[in-house]
mmCIF file of C-alpha atoms in Angstrom:
data_model
loop_
_atom_site.group_PDB
_atom_site.id
_atom_site.type_symbol
_atom_site.label_atom_id
_atom_site.label_comp_id
_atom_site.label_asym_id
_atom_site.label_seq_id
_atom_site.Cartn_x
_atom_site.Cartn_y
_atom_site.Cartn_z
ATOM 1 C CA MET A 24 3.661 17.054 -23.804
ATOM 2 C CA LEU A 25 3.993 18.248 -19.835
ATOM 3 C CA THR A 26 2.507 16.069 -16.824
ATOM 4 C CA ARG A 27 -0.641 17.436 -15.929
ATOM 5 C CA ILE A 28 -0.928 17.346 -12.235
ATOM 6 C CA ALA A 29 -3.576 18.692 -9.410
ATOM 7 C CA ILE A 30 -2.229 19.330 -5.835
ATOM 8 C CA ALA A 31 -4.159 20.235 -2.392
ATOM 9 C CA ASP A 32 -3.301 21.106 0.565
ATOM 10 C CA ASP A 33 -5.350 23.753 3.255
ATOM 11 C CA HIS A 34 -2.041 25.491 3.658
ATOM 12 C CA PRO A 35 -1.453 28.036 1.331
ATOM 13 C CA ILE A 36 2.655 28.151 1.756
ATOM 14 C CA VAL A 37 2.859 24.622 1.790
ATOM 15 C CA LEU A 38 0.768 24.501 -1.737
ATOM 16 C CA LEU A 39 3.256 27.079 -3.017
ATOM 17 C CA GLY A 40 6.098 24.989 -2.034
ATOM 18 C CA THR A 41 4.767 21.712 -3.403
ATOM 19 C CA ARG A 42 4.071 23.992 -6.859
ATOM 20 C CA VAL A 43 7.204 24.998 -7.024
ATOM 21 C CA VAL A 44 9.339 21.569 -6.453
ATOM 22 C CA VAL A 45 6.500 19.732 -9.061
ATOM 23 C CA GLU A 46 6.825 21.920 -11.660
ATOM 24 C CA ALA A 47 11.068 22.383 -11.043
ATOM 25 C CA GLY A 48 12.608 20.713 -14.451
ATOM 26 C CA GLY A 49 9.855 21.862 -16.859
ATOM 27 C CA ARG A 50 8.513 18.599 -17.559
ATOM 28 C CA HIS A 51 5.403 18.776 -15.301
ATOM 29 C CA ARG A 52 2.769 21.509 -15.106
ATOM 30 C CA VAL A 53 0.474 22.177 -12.192
ATOM 31 C CA VAL A 54 -3.355 22.485 -13.594
ATOM 32 C CA ALA A 55 -5.366 22.766 -10.400
ATOM 33 C CA GLU A 56 -5.186 23.423 -6.926
ATOM 34 C CA ALA A 57 -7.013 23.128 -4.396
ATOM 35 C CA HIS A 58 -7.580 23.590 -0.307
ATOM 36 C CA SER A 59 -10.096 21.668 0.553
ATOM 37 C CA ALA A 60 -11.315 17.985 0.057
ATOM 38 C CA GLU A 61 -14.296 18.764 -1.711
ATOM 39 C CA GLN A 62 -12.239 21.421 -3.739
ATOM 40 C CA LEU A 63 -9.837 18.966 -5.208
ATOM 41 C CA LEU A 64 -12.978 16.582 -6.103
ATOM 42 C CA SER A 65 -14.284 19.128 -7.681
ATOM 43 C CA CYS A 66 -11.408 20.225 -9.899
ATOM 44 C CA LEU A 67 -11.198 17.067 -10.861
ATOM 45 C CA ALA A 68 -14.764 16.456 -12.043
ATOM 46 C CA SER A 69 -13.889 19.325 -14.664
ATOM 47 C CA GLU A 70 -9.785 19.174 -15.258
ATOM 48 C CA PRO A 71 -8.395 16.230 -16.421
ATOM 49 C CA VAL A 72 -5.151 15.499 -14.905
ATOM 50 C CA ASP A 73 -2.618 12.546 -14.977
ATOM 51 C CA LEU A 74 -1.758 12.756 -10.744
ATOM 52 C CA VAL A 75 -2.748 13.719 -7.589
ATOM 53 C CA VAL A 76 -0.721 14.856 -4.880
ATOM 54 C CA THR A 77 -2.608 15.544 -1.911
ATOM 55 C CA ASP A 78 -2.550 16.453 1.907
ATOM 56 C CA PHE A 79 -4.653 13.895 3.968
ATOM 57 C CA SER A 80 -6.701 15.869 6.548
ATOM 58 C CA MET A 81 -8.430 19.362 5.019
ATOM 59 C CA PRO A 82 -11.058 20.946 6.791
ATOM 60 C CA GLY A 83 -14.079 21.863 5.785
ATOM 61 C CA GLY A 84 -16.828 19.884 3.824
ATOM 62 C CA SER A 85 -18.022 16.314 4.105
ATOM 63 C CA ARG A 86 -15.005 14.537 3.475
ATOM 64 C CA SER A 87 -12.791 16.399 5.853
ATOM 65 C CA ASP A 88 -11.593 12.858 7.292
ATOM 66 C CA GLY A 89 -8.219 11.705 4.791
ATOM 67 C CA HIS A 90 -9.601 8.010 4.134
ATOM 68 C CA ALA A 91 -13.397 9.415 2.945
ATOM 69 C CA MET A 92 -11.577 11.864 0.676
ATOM 70 C CA LEU A 93 -8.874 9.075 -0.667
ATOM 71 C CA GLN A 94 -11.825 6.422 -0.986
ATOM 72 C CA ALA A 95 -13.802 8.924 -3.118
ATOM 73 C CA LEU A 96 -10.259 9.703 -4.946
ATOM 74 C CA CYS A 97 -9.675 6.594 -5.829
ATOM 75 C CA ARG A 98 -13.340 5.600 -6.416
ATOM 76 C CA ASN A 99 -14.244 8.340 -8.476
ATOM 77 C CA HIS A 100 -10.599 8.436 -10.709
ATOM 78 C CA PRO A 101 -9.271 5.015 -10.784
ATOM 79 C CA ASP A 102 -6.572 5.673 -13.356
ATOM 80 C CA VAL A 103 -5.279 8.830 -11.731
ATOM 81 C CA PRO A 104 -2.681 7.840 -8.875
ATOM 82 C CA VAL A 105 -2.416 9.505 -5.960
ATOM 83 C CA ILE A 106 0.409 10.709 -3.720
ATOM 84 C CA LEU A 107 0.035 11.346 -0.120
ATOM 85 C CA VAL A 108 2.157 14.349 1.629
ATOM 86 C CA THR A 109 1.496 13.797 5.410
ATOM 87 C CA MET A 110 2.453 14.071 8.956
ATOM 88 C CA ILE A 111 0.664 10.895 9.649
ATOM 89 C CA THR A 112 3.197 8.032 11.091
ATOM 90 C CA ASN A 113 0.415 5.957 12.315
ATOM 91 C CA ALA A 114 0.211 2.466 10.928
ATOM 92 C CA THR A 115 -2.983 1.723 10.786
ATOM 93 C CA SER A 116 -3.762 4.932 8.739
ATOM 94 C CA LEU A 117 -1.115 4.409 6.375
ATOM 95 C CA HIS A 118 -1.810 1.046 5.344
ATOM 96 C CA MET A 119 -5.548 2.255 5.092
ATOM 97 C CA ALA A 120 -4.176 4.602 2.534
ATOM 98 C CA LEU A 121 -2.672 2.120 0.823
ATOM 99 C CA ARG A 122 -5.864 0.106 0.820
ATOM 100 C CA SER A 123 -7.592 2.601 -0.868
ATOM 101 C CA GLY A 124 -5.595 2.524 -3.844
ATOM 102 C CA VAL A 125 -3.348 5.369 -3.063
ATOM 103 C CA ARG A 126 0.959 5.136 -5.052
ATOM 104 C CA GLY A 127 2.831 7.126 -3.156
ATOM 105 C CA LEU A 128 3.592 8.180 0.737
ATOM 106 C CA VAL A 129 5.744 10.504 1.544
ATOM 107 C CA HIS A 130 6.180 12.549 5.160
ATOM 108 C CA LYS A 131 5.941 15.959 5.070
ATOM 109 C CA GLY A 132 9.386 16.349 7.044
ATOM 110 C CA SER A 133 11.495 14.729 4.517
ATOM 111 C CA GLY A 134 13.551 17.121 1.744
ATOM 112 C CA VAL A 135 11.771 18.336 -1.573
ATOM 113 C CA ASP A 136 13.829 15.074 -3.276
ATOM 114 C CA ASN A 137 11.514 12.785 -1.827
ATOM 115 C CA VAL A 138 8.466 14.648 -3.382
ATOM 116 C CA ARG A 139 10.271 14.813 -6.415
ATOM 117 C CA GLU A 140 11.055 10.940 -7.026
ATOM 118 C CA ALA A 141 7.741 10.052 -5.041
ATOM 119 C CA VAL A 142 6.236 11.735 -8.449
ATOM 120 C CA ASP A 143 8.749 9.991 -10.940
ATOM 121 C CA VAL A 144 7.950 7.085 -9.560
ATOM 122 C CA VAL A 145 4.453 6.944 -9.334
ATOM 123 C CA LEU A 146 4.370 8.045 -12.781
ATOM 124 C CA ALA A 147 6.518 5.377 -13.720
ATOM 125 C CA GLY A 148 3.509 2.836 -12.801
ATOM 126 C CA ARG A 149 5.564 2.081 -9.557
ATOM 127 C CA LEU A 150 4.522 2.280 -5.835
ATOM 128 C CA TYR A 151 6.613 4.890 -3.832
ATOM 129 C CA LEU A 152 7.219 4.752 0.089
ATOM 130 C CA ASP A 153 9.060 7.498 1.652
ATOM 131 C CA PRO A 154 11.775 5.731 3.841
ATOM 132 C CA VAL A 155 11.025 8.147 6.594
ATOM 133 C CA LEU A 156 7.920 6.336 6.901
ATOM 134 C CA ALA A 157 8.974 2.765 6.440
ATOM 135 C CA PRO A 158 9.378 1.697 10.726
ATOM 136 C CA CYS A 159 6.091 3.519 10.975
ATOM 137 C CA LEU A 160 4.901 0.944 8.968
ATOM 138 C CA GLN A 161 6.706 -2.169 10.090
ATOM 139 C CA GLU A 162 4.552 -1.214 13.349
ATOM 140 C CA ALA A 163 1.382 -2.939 11.757
ATOM 141 C CA GLY A 164 3.880 -5.686 9.824
ATOM 142 C CA ARG A 165 5.287 -7.082 12.820
ATOM 143 C CA GLU A 166 2.340 -9.057 13.774
ATOM 144 C CA ARG A 167 1.934 -10.495 10.461
ATOM 145 C CA SER A 168 4.702 -12.971 10.634
ATOM 146 C CA LEU A 169 6.132 -14.712 7.503
ATOM 147 C CA SER A 170 6.184 -17.750 9.772
ATOM 148 C CA VAL A 171 2.334 -18.413 8.908
ATOM 149 C CA LEU A 172 3.197 -19.097 5.372
ATOM 150 C CA SER A 173 4.463 -22.596 4.019
ATOM 151 C CA PRO A 174 7.689 -23.039 1.808
ATOM 152 C CA LYS A 175 5.856 -23.104 -1.223
ATOM 153 C CA GLU A 176 3.689 -20.041 -0.642
ATOM 154 C CA LEU A 177 7.090 -18.248 0.658
ATOM 155 C CA GLU A 178 9.225 -18.898 -2.394
ATOM 156 C CA VAL A 179 6.481 -17.681 -4.551
ATOM 157 C CA LEU A 180 5.832 -14.325 -2.598
ATOM 158 C CA ARG A 181 9.778 -13.428 -2.600
ATOM 159 C CA LEU A 182 9.855 -13.885 -6.588
ATOM 160 C CA TYR A 183 6.788 -11.815 -7.174
ATOM 161 C CA VAL A 184 7.821 -8.748 -5.004
ATOM 162 C CA SER A 185 10.428 -8.792 -7.160
ATOM 163 C CA GLY A 186 9.117 -8.053 -10.567
ATOM 164 C CA PRO A 187 8.862 -10.813 -12.272
ATOM 165 C CA SER A 188 4.930 -11.623 -13.716
ATOM 166 C CA ILE A 189 2.848 -15.119 -12.598
ATOM 167 C CA THR A 190 3.745 -16.115 -16.092
ATOM 168 C CA GLU A 191 7.334 -15.920 -15.413
ATOM 169 C CA ILE A 192 7.215 -17.221 -11.925
ATOM 170 C CA ALA A 193 5.640 -20.293 -12.929
ATOM 171 C CA ALA A 194 7.694 -21.172 -15.820
ATOM 172 C CA GLN A 195 10.746 -20.573 -13.322
ATOM 173 C CA LEU A 196 9.372 -22.972 -10.815
ATOM 174 C CA ARG A 197 8.100 -25.322 -13.291
ATOM 175 C CA ARG A 198 3.997 -24.988 -11.774
ATOM 176 C CA THR A 199 1.177 -24.036 -13.400
ATOM 177 C CA VAL A 200 -0.016 -20.595 -13.924
ATOM 178 C CA SER A 201 -3.327 -21.622 -11.846
ATOM 179 C CA THR A 202 -1.077 -22.836 -8.823
ATOM 180 C CA ILE A 203 1.270 -19.913 -8.649
ATOM 181 C CA SER A 204 -2.180 -17.679 -8.405
ATOM 182 C CA ARG A 205 -3.341 -19.590 -5.895
ATOM 183 C CA GLN A 206 -0.385 -20.332 -3.584
ATOM 184 C CA ARG A 207 -0.062 -15.894 -3.946
ATOM 185 C CA LEU A 208 -3.504 -15.470 -3.164
ATOM 186 C CA SER A 209 -2.995 -18.207 -0.151
ATOM 187 C CA ALA A 210 -0.068 -15.942 1.453
ATOM 188 C CA MET A 211 -1.975 -12.605 0.989
ATOM 189 C CA ARG A 212 -4.629 -13.766 2.981
ATOM 190 C CA LYS A 213 -3.071 -15.554 5.712
ATOM 191 C CA LEU A 214 -0.847 -11.950 5.718
ATOM 192 C CA GLY A 215 -4.244 -10.334 6.252
ATOM 193 C CA ILE A 216 -3.256 -8.027 2.382
ATOM 194 C CA SER A 217 -5.760 -7.330 0.331
ATOM 195 C CA ASN A 218 -4.017 -5.982 -2.761
ATOM 196 C CA ASP A 219 -0.934 -5.831 -4.245
ATOM 197 C CA ALA A 220 -0.145 -1.939 -2.876
ATOM 198 C CA GLU A 221 -0.278 -3.376 0.299
ATOM 199 C CA LEU A 222 1.644 -6.819 -0.200
ATOM 200 C CA PHE A 223 4.298 -4.307 -1.888
ATOM 201 C CA ALA A 224 4.225 -2.331 1.741
ATOM 202 C CA TYR A 225 4.818 -5.346 3.192
ATOM 203 C CA ALA A 226 7.699 -6.643 1.824
ATOM 204 C CA PHE A 227 9.460 -3.363 1.660
ATOM 205 C CA GLU A 228 9.097 -3.445 5.751
ATOM 206 C CA GLU A 229 10.103 -7.078 5.633
ATOM 207 C CA LYS A 230 12.807 -6.537 3.097
ATOM 208 C CA LEU A 231 11.081 -9.462 1.428
ATOM 209 C CA GLY A 232 11.920 -9.109 -2.193
ATOM 210 C CA THR A 233 13.105 -5.665 -3.100
ATOM 211 C CA PRO A 234 15.179 -3.698 -0.419
ATOM 212 C CA HIS A 235 14.329 -0.168 -2.421
ATOM 213 C CA GLY A 236 11.321 2.574 -1.444
ATOM 214 C CA SER A 237 9.909 1.700 -5.294
ATOM 215 C CA VAL A 238 8.885 -1.658 -6.460
ATOM 216 C CA ALA A 239 6.696 -2.338 -9.711
ATOM 217 C CA LEU A 240 3.269 -2.582 -10.292
ATOM 218 C CA GLY A 241 0.982 -3.974 -12.576
ATOM 219 C CA HIS A 242 1.235 -7.774 -12.813
#
């Protein structure tokens, strides 16, 4: 069965290009196109999709602000992953997008292969971060030093972002599951990180456990 995808951008030529890239290979089908945030949300209300690929800021409507649009998308359709294709390089905005629930960040200046990879990675349940945006994300990460963590918290964090579940980490380190969970949450709190998506983004920035542009989600 073909993956059903909705795409959105206020520039028709970009929308056309996105469709061509997404449908190349015959595994995905674009079932909805939108030119504004309001139109995208309206489409999703009537057309079930498996993935959204959208621009950040599109003019018109009460949700022309990109953050408001992303929050509405992730709140109203929590089971539909979102890939953001944007020219934004501001670290704060990118981290806010991740905190909203975005699962993929692609820079518009990147090649079409990055878009294809992002679609495949996100549909597989992982977070995709465009290598072009890594230096931008690091701007916010520099102030969150790993030195604030205890040795045990750092050990847990390194393992967690590399793939093992909390239960597997507990068995490996010979600690209880509740202890591992507490140490992970304590480390995230000290770093000012509120969810797994932002944690994996931070790990990517700091090369904490996974050196690649995509990391597994779902612990």
